[in-house]
Amino acid sequence: MEFSTEFDARIGRDDVTLAERDVVLLRAIDDHGSINAAATELGRSYSRAQQRIVELEGAFGDLVARKRGGSGGGGSHLTDLARELLNRYDRLSAEFSGVAETEETVLSGRIVDRDGELATVETAAGTLGALVPRSDDGSEARLTLRADAVTLQSPSRSPDEDRTSARNRLEGTVLAVDRGEAVAHVTVEVGEGVSLAALVTVASVEELNLHRGTPVVASFKATATRGVRTA
């Protein structure tokens, strides 16, 4: 089982997940007054947009009120429930983005190899790939990694390195789980005295059974690991 923390707020119910694409559709319906006009504006199929609304309503309840054509013309508008759901999504997005902007892991290391802007850096947590401005090989670097760029996985289900673009992989143990209403900060020990921050949903904490002592694999892309030369 795996959960990617790259930012994308989602609200799930009964195996149906409201994601950003659905939010865009609902807001387009609100703006244009019909599902057809919204689908056209977004370059989507009307039938698929209509089907998606039905799927969402099966899980969340009535979201779009439809009026058949007549002397006053037809159209669609969002229900109060839909507006409440969109407001909830906005709050979740704000919680994710606000935390992600401030939560970073900082690691110091030594550049041992370089391929253009991409450097190989030896750190106390392990050897990592990172974007570091060009400098002489062998210099020191400080790496930063945002919490929402980390993926946490169960070690038994972690994909092979050649099957994922997230080539930085660190085995570790959960030190702490700090739950909010919808989002949790997870601190993972990835070396002696070295910890890594990850941002996940509370639902994913439960799915991965994360608690102090849980073994995990933390993976993240080299392009998400930013470095600066320090010496």
Short mmCIF file of C-alpha atoms in Angstrom, two decimals:
data_model
loop_
_atom_site.label_atom_id
_atom_site.label_comp_id
_atom_site.label_asym_id
_atom_site.label_seq_id
_atom_site.Cartn_x
_atom_site.Cartn_y
_atom_site.Cartn_z
CA MET A 1 0.00 0.00 0.00
CA GLU A 2 1.25 3.44 -0.84
CA PHE A 3 0.26 7.04 -0.36
CA SER A 4 1.77 9.89 -2.33
CA THR A 5 1.88 13.18 -0.50
CA GLU A 6 2.30 15.36 -3.54
CA PHE A 7 -0.37 17.94 -3.01
CA ASP A 8 -3.85 17.09 -4.25
CA ALA A 9 -6.68 17.50 -1.77
CA ARG A 10 -9.30 14.75 -1.94
CA ILE A 11 -12.51 13.90 -0.09
CA GLY A 12 -13.66 10.30 -0.17
CA ARG A 13 -16.91 8.52 0.66
CA ASP A 14 -18.15 5.04 -0.22
CA ASP A 15 -15.26 4.31 -2.61
CA VAL A 16 -15.89 7.56 -4.51
CA THR A 17 -13.30 10.33 -4.27
CA LEU A 18 -13.93 13.99 -4.97
CA ALA A 19 -10.71 15.37 -6.46
CA GLU A 20 -9.64 18.64 -8.06
CA ARG A 21 -10.97 17.59 -11.48
CA ASP A 22 -14.44 17.13 -9.98
CA VAL A 23 -14.27 20.47 -8.19
CA VAL A 24 -13.40 22.17 -11.48
CA LEU A 25 -16.45 20.54 -13.11
CA LEU A 26 -18.83 21.58 -10.34
CA ARG A 27 -17.59 25.16 -10.41
CA ALA A 28 -17.92 25.26 -14.20
CA ILE A 29 -21.56 24.12 -13.86
CA ASP A 30 -22.08 26.92 -11.35
CA ASP A 31 -20.51 29.46 -13.71
CA HIS A 32 -22.24 28.37 -16.93
CA GLY A 33 -25.61 27.17 -15.67
CA SER A 34 -25.61 23.73 -17.28
CA ILE A 35 -23.62 20.51 -17.39
CA ASN A 36 -23.43 20.67 -21.18
CA ALA A 37 -21.99 24.18 -21.21
CA ALA A 38 -19.56 23.29 -18.44
CA ALA A 39 -18.33 20.20 -20.31
CA THR A 40 -17.90 22.22 -23.50
CA GLU A 41 -15.94 24.92 -21.70
CA LEU A 42 -13.65 22.32 -20.12
CA GLY A 43 -13.23 20.32 -23.34
CA ARG A 44 -14.83 17.24 -21.82
CA SER A 45 -17.47 14.83 -23.06
CA TYR A 46 -20.99 15.74 -21.90
CA SER A 47 -21.90 12.10 -21.33
CA ARG A 48 -18.83 11.49 -19.18
CA ALA A 49 -19.40 14.71 -17.22
CA GLN A 50 -23.01 13.67 -16.61
CA GLN A 51 -21.91 10.18 -15.57
CA ARG A 52 -19.37 11.63 -13.14
CA ILE A 53 -22.00 13.85 -11.51
CA VAL A 54 -24.21 10.78 -11.03
CA GLU A 55 -21.29 8.90 -9.42
CA LEU A 56 -20.56 11.78 -7.06
CA GLU A 57 -24.21 12.15 -6.12
CA GLY A 58 -24.43 8.45 -5.37
CA ALA A 59 -21.82 8.97 -2.66
CA PHE A 60 -22.35 12.53 -1.42
CA GLY A 61 -26.02 13.26 -2.18
CA ASP A 62 -27.74 15.70 -4.55
CA LEU A 63 -25.15 18.13 -5.89
CA VAL A 64 -26.70 19.50 -9.08
CA ALA A 65 -30.33 20.61 -9.44
CA ARG A 66 -31.49 20.13 -13.03
CA LYS A 67 -34.32 22.00 -14.73
CA ARG A 68 -35.78 20.70 -17.96
CA GLY A 69 -36.30 23.04 -20.91
CA GLY A 70 -39.54 24.96 -21.30
CA SER A 71 -40.67 28.52 -21.79
CA GLY A 72 -37.99 29.70 -19.41
CA GLY A 73 -35.34 27.30 -20.74
CA GLY A 74 -33.55 24.52 -18.89
CA GLY A 75 -30.33 24.51 -16.96
CA SER A 76 -28.55 23.30 -13.86
CA HIS A 77 -27.31 24.86 -10.65
CA LEU A 78 -25.45 23.64 -7.58
CA THR A 79 -27.33 22.65 -4.47
CA ASP A 80 -26.51 23.92 -0.99
CA LEU A 81 -24.95 20.52 -0.31
CA ALA A 82 -22.61 20.98 -3.26
CA ARG A 83 -21.55 24.40 -2.03
CA GLU A 84 -20.88 22.98 1.44
CA LEU A 85 -18.77 20.23 -0.16
CA LEU A 86 -16.78 22.78 -2.17
CA ASN A 87 -16.21 24.86 0.95
CA ARG A 88 -14.96 21.75 2.74
CA TYR A 89 -12.60 21.03 -0.16
CA ASP A 90 -11.27 24.60 -0.01
CA ARG A 91 -10.59 24.26 3.72
CA LEU A 92 -8.76 20.98 3.16
CA SER A 93 -6.71 22.52 0.33
CA ALA A 94 -5.77 25.45 2.53
CA GLU A 95 -4.72 23.10 5.33
CA PHE A 96 -2.56 21.08 2.97
CA SER A 97 -0.91 24.03 1.26
CA GLY A 98 -0.38 26.02 4.44
CA VAL A 99 1.39 23.13 6.15
CA ALA A 100 3.35 22.07 3.08
CA GLU A 101 4.79 25.55 2.61
CA THR A 102 6.35 25.54 6.07
CA GLU A 103 7.19 21.87 6.65
CA GLU A 104 10.58 20.94 5.24
CA THR A 105 13.32 18.44 5.94
CA VAL A 106 16.88 19.78 5.80
CA LEU A 107 19.84 17.44 5.23
CA SER A 108 23.52 18.30 4.88
CA GLY A 109 25.89 16.26 2.74
CA ARG A 110 28.80 16.08 0.35
CA ILE A 111 28.51 16.11 -3.44
CA VAL A 112 30.23 13.00 -4.80
CA ASP A 113 29.02 12.98 -8.40
CA ARG A 114 27.21 15.24 -10.84
CA ASP A 115 25.25 15.02 -14.09
CA GLY A 116 24.57 18.62 -15.06
CA GLU A 117 22.32 20.20 -12.45
CA LEU A 118 21.59 16.81 -10.88
CA ALA A 119 24.03 15.94 -8.11
CA THR A 120 24.60 12.80 -6.06
CA VAL A 121 24.94 13.78 -2.42
CA GLU A 122 26.07 11.62 0.48
CA THR A 123 24.08 12.45 3.62
CA ALA A 124 23.70 10.97 7.06
CA ALA A 125 20.45 9.38 5.86
CA GLY A 126 21.96 7.86 2.71
CA THR A 127 22.99 8.78 -0.82
CA LEU A 128 20.43 11.04 -2.52
CA GLY A 129 19.93 12.61 -5.91
CA ALA A 130 19.16 16.33 -5.81
CA LEU A 131 19.03 19.47 -7.90
CA VAL A 132 22.07 21.53 -6.90
CA PRO A 133 23.47 24.54 -8.80
CA ARG A 134 26.70 23.72 -10.61
CA SER A 135 29.76 23.75 -8.37
CA ASP A 136 32.98 21.83 -7.93
CA ASP A 137 32.46 18.18 -7.10
CA GLY A 138 33.34 17.38 -3.53
CA SER A 139 31.73 20.53 -2.12
CA GLU A 140 29.27 20.52 0.75
CA ALA A 141 25.56 21.03 0.10
CA ARG A 142 22.41 21.60 2.11
CA LEU A 143 19.31 19.82 0.80
CA THR A 144 15.69 20.74 1.49
CA LEU A 145 12.64 18.58 0.87
CA ARG A 146 9.01 19.60 1.28
CA ALA A 147 6.82 17.26 3.30
CA ASP A 148 4.22 17.01 0.53
CA ALA A 149 6.83 15.64 -1.92
CA VAL A 150 7.37 12.47 0.10
CA THR A 151 5.66 9.12 -0.51
CA LEU A 152 5.27 6.67 2.38
CA GLN A 153 5.00 2.97 1.59
CA SER A 154 4.83 -0.32 3.36
CA PRO A 155 8.25 -2.02 2.95
CA SER A 156 6.60 -5.22 1.73
CA ARG A 157 4.81 -3.34 -1.06
CA SER A 158 7.44 -0.81 -2.01
CA PRO A 159 8.07 -0.99 -5.81
CA ASP A 160 11.50 -1.76 -7.20
CA GLU A 161 13.67 1.29 -7.85
CA ASP A 162 13.55 0.81 -11.63
CA ARG A 163 9.74 0.82 -11.56
CA THR A 164 9.28 4.29 -10.07
CA SER A 165 10.44 7.82 -10.86
CA ALA A 166 11.01 8.45 -7.15
CA ARG A 167 14.58 7.19 -7.07
CA ASN A 168 15.42 8.55 -3.61
CA ARG A 169 14.37 5.80 -1.20
CA LEU A 170 15.04 5.73 2.54
CA GLU A 171 14.01 2.97 4.93
CA GLY A 172 12.92 4.19 8.32
CA THR A 173 10.64 3.94 11.31
CA VAL A 174 7.78 6.23 12.28
CA LEU A 175 8.68 8.40 15.28
CA ALA A 176 5.46 10.38 15.61
CA VAL A 177 2.09 10.99 13.99
CA ASP A 178 0.50 14.38 14.63
CA ARG A 179 -3.10 14.29 13.45
CA GLY A 180 -5.14 17.28 12.44
CA GLU A 181 -8.76 17.23 11.32
CA ALA A 182 -7.92 15.92 7.86
CA VAL A 183 -4.14 16.03 7.56
CA ALA A 184 -1.37 14.42 9.60
CA HIS A 185 2.33 15.19 9.98
CA VAL A 186 4.38 12.03 10.10
CA THR A 187 7.97 12.11 11.38
CA VAL A 188 10.12 9.22 10.16
CA GLU A 189 13.56 8.33 11.52
CA VAL A 190 15.73 7.55 8.48
CA GLY A 191 19.10 7.39 10.23
CA GLU A 192 20.60 7.80 13.65
CA GLY A 193 19.44 11.21 14.79
CA VAL A 194 18.07 11.99 11.30
CA SER A 195 14.34 12.45 10.69
CA LEU A 196 12.18 13.14 7.66
CA ALA A 197 8.82 14.93 7.58
CA ALA A 198 5.89 13.68 5.49
CA LEU A 199 2.40 15.10 5.00
CA VAL A 200 -0.46 12.61 4.60
CA THR A 201 -4.21 12.49 5.07
CA VAL A 202 -5.67 11.03 8.24
CA ALA A 203 -7.35 8.37 6.09
CA SER A 204 -3.96 7.30 4.78
CA VAL A 205 -2.56 7.10 8.31
CA GLU A 206 -5.26 4.54 9.02
CA GLU A 207 -4.78 2.69 5.72
CA LEU A 208 -1.03 2.33 6.31
CA ASN A 209 -1.56 1.74 10.08
CA LEU A 210 1.01 4.40 10.88
CA HIS A 211 2.04 4.75 14.51
CA ARG A 212 5.27 5.01 16.46
CA GLY A 213 7.47 2.10 15.49
CA THR A 214 5.86 1.35 12.11
CA PRO A 215 8.52 0.50 9.48
CA VAL A 216 8.10 2.46 6.25
CA VAL A 217 9.92 3.34 3.06
CA ALA A 218 10.05 7.06 2.30
CA SER A 219 10.60 7.84 -1.37
CA PHE A 220 10.82 11.11 -3.30
CA LYS A 221 12.06 12.40 -6.63
CA ALA A 222 15.50 13.89 -7.10
CA THR A 223 13.83 16.88 -8.77
CA ALA A 224 11.87 17.50 -5.55
CA THR A 225 15.09 17.55 -3.52
CA ARG A 226 16.63 21.03 -3.80
CA GLY A 227 20.16 21.83 -2.70
CA VAL A 228 22.52 24.77 -2.32
CA ARG A 229 26.29 24.70 -2.08
CA THR A 230 27.55 25.56 1.41
CA ALA A 231 31.32 25.13 0.93
#
